[in-house]
mmCIF file of C-alpha atoms in Angstrom:
data_model
loop_
_atom_site.group_PDB
_atom_site.id
_atom_site.type_symbol
_atom_site.label_atom_id
_atom_site.label_comp_id
_atom_site.label_asym_id
_atom_site.label_seq_id
_atom_site.Cartn_x
_atom_site.Cartn_y
_atom_site.Cartn_z
ATOM 1 C CA UNK L 1 122.825 87.305 102.171
ATOM 2 C CA UNK L 2 119.510 89.376 102.188
ATOM 3 C CA UNK L 3 117.800 89.952 105.504
ATOM 4 C CA UNK L 4 114.156 88.958 105.696
ATOM 5 C CA UNK L 5 112.779 92.568 105.900
ATOM 6 C CA UNK L 6 115.306 94.322 103.654
ATOM 7 C CA UNK L 7 113.336 97.061 101.827
ATOM 8 C CA UNK L 8 112.229 95.938 98.345
ATOM 9 C CA UNK L 9 112.815 98.267 95.364
ATOM 10 C CA UNK L 10 109.541 99.270 93.584
ATOM 11 C CA UNK L 11 109.123 98.416 89.925
ATOM 12 C CA UNK L 12 107.111 100.354 87.316
ATOM 13 C CA UNK L 13 104.160 98.145 86.246
ATOM 14 C CA UNK L 14 104.237 97.399 82.618
ATOM 15 C CA UNK L 15 101.150 98.298 80.474
ATOM 16 C CA UNK L 16 98.871 95.427 80.196
ATOM 17 C CA UNK L 17 99.800 93.647 83.585
ATOM 18 C CA UNK L 18 96.812 95.014 85.295
ATOM 19 C CA UNK L 19 94.305 96.076 82.471
ATOM 20 C CA UNK L 20 91.403 97.376 84.656
ATOM 21 C CA UNK L 21 93.869 99.533 86.787
ATOM 22 C CA UNK L 22 95.494 100.754 83.599
ATOM 23 C CA UNK L 23 92.192 101.879 82.174
ATOM 24 C CA UNK L 24 91.144 103.528 85.435
ATOM 25 C CA UNK L 25 94.494 105.269 85.687
ATOM 26 C CA UNK L 26 94.099 106.618 82.271
ATOM 27 C CA UNK L 27 90.909 108.376 83.240
ATOM 28 C CA UNK L 28 92.480 109.706 86.439
ATOM 29 C CA UNK L 29 95.402 111.006 84.309
ATOM 30 C CA UNK L 30 92.981 112.854 81.990
ATOM 31 C CA UNK L 31 91.596 114.786 84.945
ATOM 32 C CA UNK L 32 95.098 115.405 86.434
ATOM 33 C CA UNK L 33 96.404 116.680 82.913
ATOM 34 C CA UNK L 34 93.708 119.258 82.672
ATOM 35 C CA UNK L 35 93.566 120.490 86.281
ATOM 36 C CA UNK L 36 97.284 120.217 87.222
ATOM 37 C CA UNK L 37 99.083 120.374 83.810
ATOM 38 C CA UNK L 38 102.486 120.974 85.413
ATOM 39 C CA UNK L 39 102.410 117.377 86.730
ATOM 40 C CA UNK L 40 103.430 114.391 84.657
ATOM 41 C CA UNK L 41 101.003 111.466 84.497
ATOM 42 C CA UNK L 42 100.588 109.114 87.530
ATOM 43 C CA UNK L 43 101.913 105.577 87.193
ATOM 44 C CA UNK L 44 101.474 102.189 88.786
ATOM 45 C CA UNK L 45 104.373 100.887 90.888
ATOM 46 C CA UNK L 46 104.569 97.376 92.452
ATOM 47 C CA UNK L 47 106.374 96.088 95.478
ATOM 48 C CA UNK L 48 106.665 92.365 96.140
ATOM 49 C CA UNK L 49 104.792 91.149 99.184
ATOM 50 C CA UNK L 50 106.712 89.948 102.075
ATOM 51 C CA UNK L 51 104.391 86.850 102.164
ATOM 52 C CA UNK L 52 105.126 84.567 99.187
ATOM 53 C CA UNK L 53 101.421 83.494 99.154
ATOM 54 C CA UNK L 54 100.190 87.164 98.792
ATOM 55 C CA UNK L 55 100.096 89.251 95.554
ATOM 56 C CA UNK L 56 102.463 92.160 95.004
ATOM 57 C CA UNK L 57 101.345 95.386 96.350
ATOM 58 C CA UNK L 58 100.507 97.983 93.541
ATOM 59 C CA UNK L 59 100.402 101.848 94.308
ATOM 60 C CA UNK L 60 99.462 104.831 92.405
ATOM 61 C CA UNK L 61 102.553 106.987 92.237
ATOM 62 C CA UNK L 62 103.741 110.246 90.911
ATOM 63 C CA UNK L 63 105.962 110.152 87.764
ATOM 64 C CA UNK L 64 109.069 110.426 89.990
ATOM 65 C CA UNK L 65 108.082 107.198 91.799
ATOM 66 C CA UNK L 66 106.910 108.710 95.067
ATOM 67 C CA UNK L 67 103.520 107.585 96.501
ATOM 68 C CA UNK L 68 101.483 107.915 99.578
ATOM 69 C CA UNK L 69 98.830 105.754 101.075
ATOM 70 C CA UNK L 70 97.813 102.131 100.857
ATOM 71 C CA UNK L 71 98.143 99.751 97.979
ATOM 72 C CA UNK L 72 95.241 99.017 95.626
ATOM 73 C CA UNK L 73 92.923 96.396 96.695
ATOM 74 C CA UNK L 74 93.729 93.268 94.635
ATOM 75 C CA UNK L 75 90.013 92.403 94.344
ATOM 76 C CA UNK L 76 89.221 95.730 92.719
ATOM 77 C CA UNK L 77 90.588 94.444 89.393
ATOM 78 C CA UNK L 78 87.417 92.275 88.932
ATOM 79 C CA UNK L 79 85.653 95.101 87.084
ATOM 80 C CA UNK L 80 86.256 98.622 85.879
ATOM 81 C CA UNK L 81 83.908 100.329 88.389
ATOM 82 C CA UNK L 82 85.837 98.759 91.316
ATOM 83 C CA UNK L 83 89.161 99.470 89.677
ATOM 84 C CA UNK L 84 88.255 103.116 89.040
ATOM 85 C CA UNK L 85 87.044 103.543 92.706
ATOM 86 C CA UNK L 86 90.292 102.133 94.088
ATOM 87 C CA UNK L 87 92.586 103.971 91.709
ATOM 88 C CA UNK L 88 90.799 107.325 92.235
ATOM 89 C CA UNK L 89 91.149 107.068 96.010
ATOM 90 C CA UNK L 90 94.866 106.144 95.683
ATOM 91 C CA UNK L 91 95.537 108.824 93.020
ATOM 92 C CA UNK L 92 93.827 111.500 95.031
ATOM 93 C CA UNK L 93 95.633 110.620 98.240
ATOM 94 C CA UNK L 94 99.090 110.565 96.471
ATOM 95 C CA UNK L 95 98.493 113.924 94.680
ATOM 96 C CA UNK L 96 97.089 115.667 97.776
ATOM 97 C CA UNK L 97 99.808 114.482 100.233
ATOM 98 C CA UNK L 98 102.746 114.928 97.976
ATOM 99 C CA UNK L 99 101.619 118.174 96.368
ATOM 100 C CA UNK L 100 100.216 119.576 99.648
ATOM 101 C CA UNK L 101 96.933 120.595 98.009
ATOM 102 C CA UNK L 102 93.455 119.531 97.590
ATOM 103 C CA UNK L 103 92.677 117.891 94.295
ATOM 104 C CA UNK L 104 90.644 118.131 92.200
ATOM 105 C CA UNK L 105 88.870 121.357 93.197
ATOM 106 C CA UNK L 106 85.130 122.223 92.491
ATOM 107 C CA UNK L 107 85.286 125.329 90.462
ATOM 108 C CA UNK L 108 82.026 126.514 92.019
ATOM 109 C CA UNK L 109 83.108 126.186 95.640
ATOM 110 C CA UNK L 110 86.911 125.865 95.655
ATOM 111 C CA UNK L 111 86.475 122.669 97.781
ATOM 112 C CA UNK L 112 88.280 119.454 97.187
ATOM 113 C CA UNK L 113 86.016 116.867 95.506
ATOM 114 C CA UNK L 114 85.874 113.157 96.319
ATOM 115 C CA UNK L 115 85.060 110.163 94.091
ATOM 116 C CA UNK L 116 81.542 108.901 94.681
ATOM 117 C CA UNK L 117 79.232 106.693 92.718
ATOM 118 C CA UNK L 118 76.301 108.656 91.290
ATOM 119 C CA UNK L 119 72.730 107.407 90.876
ATOM 120 C CA UNK L 120 73.558 105.875 87.431
ATOM 121 C CA UNK L 121 76.359 103.872 89.170
ATOM 122 C CA UNK L 122 79.114 105.947 87.447
ATOM 123 C CA UNK L 123 82.017 107.127 89.599
ATOM 124 C CA UNK L 124 81.915 110.902 89.666
ATOM 125 C CA UNK L 125 83.659 113.781 91.446
ATOM 126 C CA UNK L 126 81.392 114.887 94.295
ATOM 127 C CA UNK L 127 81.512 118.300 96.048
ATOM 128 C CA UNK L 128 80.239 118.899 99.568
ATOM 129 C CA UNK L 129 79.506 122.540 98.644
ATOM 130 C CA UNK L 130 75.802 123.411 98.815
ATOM 131 C CA UNK L 131 74.012 124.950 95.876
ATOM 132 C CA UNK L 132 71.759 127.882 96.620
ATOM 133 C CA UNK L 133 69.249 128.106 98.099
ATOM 134 C CA UNK L 134 70.303 125.629 100.838
ATOM 135 C CA UNK L 135 70.858 122.986 98.204
ATOM 136 C CA UNK L 136 72.508 119.714 98.798
ATOM 137 C CA UNK L 137 76.018 118.719 97.943
ATOM 138 C CA UNK L 138 76.393 117.902 94.233
ATOM 139 C CA UNK L 139 77.800 115.550 91.753
ATOM 140 C CA UNK L 140 80.141 117.621 89.616
ATOM 141 C CA UNK L 141 81.496 115.481 86.792
ATOM 142 C CA UNK L 142 82.207 111.924 85.956
ATOM 143 C CA UNK L 143 85.883 110.792 86.855
ATOM 144 C CA UNK L 144 87.995 111.348 83.662
ATOM 145 C CA UNK L 145 85.668 114.141 82.453
ATOM 146 C CA UNK L 146 87.023 117.408 84.071
ATOM 147 C CA UNK L 147 88.237 120.279 81.869
ATOM 148 C CA UNK L 148 90.964 122.744 82.510
ATOM 149 C CA UNK L 149 88.861 124.842 85.010
ATOM 150 C CA UNK L 150 87.742 121.749 86.901
ATOM 151 C CA UNK L 151 84.342 122.071 85.206
ATOM 152 C CA UNK L 152 82.747 118.908 83.622
ATOM 153 C CA UNK L 153 83.500 118.430 79.896
ATOM 154 C CA UNK L 154 80.210 119.227 77.983
ATOM 155 C CA UNK L 155 79.331 116.969 75.070
ATOM 156 C CA UNK L 156 79.278 118.835 71.744
ATOM 157 C CA UNK L 157 75.845 119.222 70.262
#
């Protein structure tokens, strides 16, 4: 017989189970692939809830199944913007805690960047480093649009 609080085994989430989170994770994995190419793509893992009335808990995990931090907010699946914000926070926490390094880094300042909505309501990597002279912190690049140096990908003319 299984005890009430026996640890559950996580399962890898199949493509298409959570379409908005899949799409958001694909964007994060693009940034991961170019900034930390030695790492395999992140994945979604699910654990059943201990409460039968609650949805399963979904996490952003490394390829080896390890993760760190809270589960994704189930309501963030309602639209891509919310999904991207939730997945970006979770991915960043997993990578930083398990790799013991800030990610992604601003190539201009060497500081860790954070996901933040820009004035066009697009989720972007934001850097707290000032721009001269005494300039404010800056939006660096949309999530999913970093190149290998951490710089924004420039559209071809």
